[in-house]
CSV table of C-alpha atoms in Angstrom, one decimal:
chain,number,residue,atom,x,y,z
A,1,UNK,CA,-226.4,63.9,125.8
A,2,UNK,CA,-228.5,64.2,129.0
A,3,UNK,CA,-232.3,63.2,128.6
A,4,UNK,CA,-234.5,66.1,128.0
A,5,UNK,CA,-237.3,66.9,130.5
A,6,UNK,CA,-239.9,69.7,130.5
A,7,UNK,CA,-239.6,73.0,132.4
A,8,UNK,CA,-242.5,75.3,132.9
A,9,UNK,CA,-242.1,78.8,131.7
A,10,UNK,CA,-241.6,80.0,134.9
A,11,UNK,CA,-239.0,77.5,135.9
A,12,UNK,CA,-237.0,78.3,132.6
A,13,UNK,CA,-237.2,81.9,133.4
A,14,UNK,CA,-236.0,81.4,136.9
A,15,UNK,CA,-233.0,79.2,135.7
A,16,UNK,CA,-232.0,82.1,133.1
A,17,UNK,CA,-232.3,84.6,135.9
A,18,UNK,CA,-229.9,82.6,138.0
A,19,UNK,CA,-227.5,81.8,135.0
A,20,UNK,CA,-227.5,85.7,134.6
A,21,UNK,CA,-225.9,86.0,138.0
A,22,UNK,CA,-223.3,83.2,136.9
A,23,UNK,CA,-224.8,80.6,139.0
A,24,UNK,CA,-223.0,77.5,137.4
A,25,UNK,CA,-225.3,75.0,139.0
A,26,UNK,CA,-228.3,76.6,137.4
A,27,UNK,CA,-226.4,76.3,134.0
A,28,UNK,CA,-225.9,72.7,134.4
A,29,UNK,CA,-229.5,72.2,135.3
A,30,UNK,CA,-230.5,74.1,132.1
A,31,UNK,CA,-228.3,72.2,130.1
A,32,UNK,CA,-229.1,68.7,131.6
A,33,UNK,CA,-233.0,69.7,130.9
A,34,UNK,CA,-232.7,71.4,127.3
A,35,UNK,CA,-229.3,70.2,125.6
A,36,UNK,CA,-231.0,67.1,124.1
A,37,UNK,CA,-234.2,69.0,122.7
A,38,UNK,CA,-231.8,71.9,121.5
A,39,UNK,CA,-229.4,69.3,120.0
A,40,UNK,CA,-232.1,68.1,117.8
A,41,UNK,CA,-233.4,71.6,116.8
A,42,UNK,CA,-229.7,72.3,115.6
A,43,UNK,CA,-229.3,68.8,113.8
A,44,UNK,CA,-232.1,69.8,111.3
A,45,UNK,CA,-230.1,72.8,110.3
A,46,UNK,CA,-226.4,71.5,110.6
A,47,UNK,CA,-226.6,67.8,109.8
A,48,UNK,CA,-222.8,67.4,110.5
A,49,UNK,CA,-222.9,65.7,114.3
A,50,UNK,CA,-219.5,67.2,115.1
A,51,UNK,CA,-220.3,70.8,113.9
A,52,UNK,CA,-223.8,70.5,115.5
A,53,UNK,CA,-222.4,69.4,118.7
A,54,UNK,CA,-219.8,72.6,118.6
A,55,UNK,CA,-222.9,74.7,117.8
A,56,UNK,CA,-224.5,73.4,121.0
A,57,UNK,CA,-221.6,74.3,123.1
A,58,UNK,CA,-221.6,77.7,121.7
A,59,UNK,CA,-225.3,78.2,122.3
A,60,UNK,CA,-224.9,77.4,126.0
A,61,UNK,CA,-221.7,79.9,126.1
A,62,UNK,CA,-224.1,82.5,124.6
A,63,UNK,CA,-226.7,81.5,127.2
A,64,UNK,CA,-223.8,82.2,129.9
A,65,UNK,CA,-222.9,85.4,128.4
A,66,UNK,CA,-226.4,87.0,127.5
A,67,UNK,CA,-228.7,85.5,130.2
A,68,UNK,CA,-229.1,88.9,131.5
A,69,UNK,CA,-230.7,90.2,128.5
A,70,UNK,CA,-233.7,87.9,128.7
A,71,UNK,CA,-236.8,89.5,130.3
A,72,UNK,CA,-239.9,87.3,130.8
A,73,UNK,CA,-242.0,90.0,129.5
A,74,UNK,CA,-240.4,89.4,126.1
A,75,UNK,CA,-242.2,86.0,125.8
A,76,UNK,CA,-241.7,82.4,126.2
A,77,UNK,CA,-238.1,81.5,127.6
A,78,UNK,CA,-238.0,78.6,125.5
A,79,UNK,CA,-238.3,80.7,122.4
A,80,UNK,CA,-235.3,82.8,123.3
A,81,UNK,CA,-233.2,79.8,123.7
A,82,UNK,CA,-234.3,78.3,120.4
A,83,UNK,CA,-233.5,81.5,118.7
A,84,UNK,CA,-229.8,81.3,120.1
A,85,UNK,CA,-229.4,77.9,119.2
A,86,UNK,CA,-230.7,78.3,115.6
A,87,UNK,CA,-228.4,81.1,115.0
A,88,UNK,CA,-225.5,79.1,116.3
A,89,UNK,CA,-226.4,76.3,113.8
A,90,UNK,CA,-226.8,78.7,111.0
A,91,UNK,CA,-223.4,80.3,112.0
A,92,UNK,CA,-221.8,76.8,111.8
A,93,UNK,CA,-223.2,76.3,108.3
A,94,UNK,CA,-221.5,79.6,107.4
A,95,UNK,CA,-218.0,78.6,108.8
A,96,UNK,CA,-215.8,81.6,109.1
A,97,UNK,CA,-217.9,83.8,107.0
A,98,UNK,CA,-219.7,86.4,109.3
A,99,UNK,CA,-223.5,86.3,109.5
A,100,UNK,CA,-225.4,89.3,110.4
A,101,UNK,CA,-228.6,88.3,112.3
A,102,UNK,CA,-231.1,90.3,113.5
A,103,UNK,CA,-232.8,87.3,115.5
A,104,UNK,CA,-230.2,87.2,118.3
A,105,UNK,CA,-231.8,89.9,120.2
A,106,UNK,CA,-234.4,89.4,122.9
A,107,UNK,CA,-236.7,92.0,121.0
A,108,UNK,CA,-236.3,90.3,118.0
A,109,UNK,CA,-237.4,87.0,119.7
A,110,UNK,CA,-240.5,88.7,121.2
A,111,UNK,CA,-241.4,90.2,117.9
A,112,UNK,CA,-241.3,86.6,116.3
A,113,UNK,CA,-243.3,85.0,119.1
A,114,UNK,CA,-245.9,88.0,118.7
A,115,UNK,CA,-246.2,87.2,115.0
A,116,UNK,CA,-244.5,90.5,114.0
A,117,UNK,CA,-241.7,91.2,111.7
A,118,UNK,CA,-238.8,93.7,112.3
A,119,UNK,CA,-239.4,95.6,109.3
A,120,UNK,CA,-240.8,95.3,105.9
A,121,UNK,CA,-237.4,95.5,104.5
A,122,UNK,CA,-235.3,93.3,106.7
A,123,UNK,CA,-235.8,89.6,106.6
A,124,UNK,CA,-236.4,87.8,109.9
A,125,UNK,CA,-234.7,84.6,108.9
A,126,UNK,CA,-230.8,85.0,109.0
A,127,UNK,CA,-230.3,82.4,106.4
A,128,UNK,CA,-232.4,84.5,104.1
A,129,UNK,CA,-230.3,87.6,105.3
A,130,UNK,CA,-227.1,85.8,104.3
A,131,UNK,CA,-228.7,84.5,100.8
A,132,UNK,CA,-229.2,88.1,99.9
A,133,UNK,CA,-225.6,88.6,99.5
A,134,UNK,CA,-225.6,86.2,96.7
A,135,UNK,CA,-228.6,87.5,94.9
A,136,UNK,CA,-230.5,85.4,92.3
A,137,UNK,CA,-233.9,84.2,91.5
A,138,UNK,CA,-233.8,81.8,94.5
A,139,UNK,CA,-233.5,84.7,96.8
A,140,UNK,CA,-236.4,86.4,95.1
A,141,UNK,CA,-238.6,83.5,95.4
A,142,UNK,CA,-237.6,83.1,99.2
A,143,UNK,CA,-238.7,86.7,99.8
A,144,UNK,CA,-241.9,86.2,97.8
A,145,UNK,CA,-242.7,83.1,99.8
A,146,UNK,CA,-241.8,84.8,103.2
A,147,UNK,CA,-244.0,87.6,102.4
A,148,UNK,CA,-246.8,85.6,101.3
A,149,UNK,CA,-246.5,83.8,104.7
A,150,UNK,CA,-246.3,86.8,106.6
A,151,UNK,CA,-249.5,88.2,105.0
A,152,UNK,CA,-251.4,84.9,105.5
A,153,UNK,CA,-250.5,84.8,109.1
A,154,UNK,CA,-251.5,88.4,109.6
A,155,UNK,CA,-255.1,87.3,108.5
A,156,UNK,CA,-255.3,84.7,111.3
A,157,UNK,CA,-257.1,85.5,114.6
A,158,UNK,CA,-254.5,86.6,116.9
A,159,UNK,CA,-254.7,83.6,119.3
A,160,UNK,CA,-254.4,81.2,116.2
A,161,UNK,CA,-251.3,83.3,114.8
A,162,UNK,CA,-249.5,83.2,118.3
A,163,UNK,CA,-250.2,79.5,118.6
A,164,UNK,CA,-249.1,78.2,115.2
A,165,UNK,CA,-245.9,80.6,115.6
A,166,UNK,CA,-244.9,79.3,118.9
A,167,UNK,CA,-245.6,75.7,118.0
A,168,UNK,CA,-243.8,75.7,114.5
A,169,UNK,CA,-241.2,78.3,114.7
A,170,UNK,CA,-240.3,78.0,118.4
A,171,UNK,CA,-240.8,74.3,118.9
A,172,UNK,CA,-243.4,74.3,121.8
A,173,UNK,CA,-245.4,71.4,122.4
A,174,UNK,CA,-249.1,71.6,122.5
A,175,UNK,CA,-248.7,71.1,126.6
A,176,UNK,CA,-246.2,73.8,126.8
A,177,UNK,CA,-248.4,76.1,124.5
A,178,UNK,CA,-251.3,75.5,127.0
A,179,UNK,CA,-249.1,76.6,130.0
A,180,UNK,CA,-247.7,79.5,128.3
A,181,UNK,CA,-251.3,80.9,126.9
A,182,UNK,CA,-253.0,79.7,130.0
A,183,UNK,CA,-255.6,77.9,127.9
A,184,UNK,CA,-257.0,74.4,128.0
A,185,UNK,CA,-255.2,71.7,126.1
A,186,UNK,CA,-257.9,70.9,123.8
A,187,UNK,CA,-258.5,74.7,122.9
A,188,UNK,CA,-254.6,75.1,121.9
A,189,UNK,CA,-254.8,71.9,119.7
A,190,UNK,CA,-257.8,73.5,118.1
A,191,UNK,CA,-256.1,77.0,117.5
A,192,UNK,CA,-253.1,75.3,116.0
A,193,UNK,CA,-255.0,73.1,113.6
A,194,UNK,CA,-257.3,75.9,112.7
A,195,UNK,CA,-254.4,78.1,112.0
A,196,UNK,CA,-252.8,75.4,109.8
A,197,UNK,CA,-255.9,75.1,107.7
A,198,UNK,CA,-256.1,78.9,107.4
A,199,UNK,CA,-252.6,79.1,106.1
A,200,UNK,CA,-253.0,76.3,103.5
A,201,UNK,CA,-256.2,77.8,102.2
A,202,UNK,CA,-254.5,81.5,102.2
A,203,UNK,CA,-251.3,80.1,100.4
A,204,UNK,CA,-253.2,78.2,97.9
A,205,UNK,CA,-255.2,81.2,97.1
A,206,UNK,CA,-252.0,83.2,96.3
A,207,UNK,CA,-250.7,80.4,94.2
A,208,UNK,CA,-248.4,78.5,96.7
A,209,UNK,CA,-248.4,74.7,96.5
A,210,UNK,CA,-249.2,73.1,100.0
A,211,UNK,CA,-248.7,69.9,101.3
């Protein structure tokens, strides 16, 4: 596994544009700079290292095949890469069973980055979507928690909502957030901290325990 290093959003978008033209060198540079970090994301979902490595390779195969679908106007390119990696990790947990995911489209990634949901009826998390096939009380609690979290997110000021979603759902660092939002680093840290406090208070009010 190569050592991760940081790309700016513009650099990532440029690499994806070159990969869309089937530039193998661009794919190699993208892999060298992002594979270690994406592998860490995959391992948190798929703890089996061999399966996680397979999921990582599937992720970059998907990048090679789908890079032309990414548009900078849809949001941060790292969020798009994370969506692909997360879906491949979930696929690996399901084995040969098919997973119908609404998150593997650029439009879905953009909606998530903006703090929106795809619809009131469809879950944004593919793991929840799969769990619905089995039914049961656990699924009901998952949907209830998801709805409360969504409602609490909507109560946050827009900049706080966007900051916390990009940080905790898409894995952006504070520095990457500052670059993406074109805001001072101190402001970004404050937005994330206030968003977390706001979510904690809101979830406590609706009866969800927080840590």
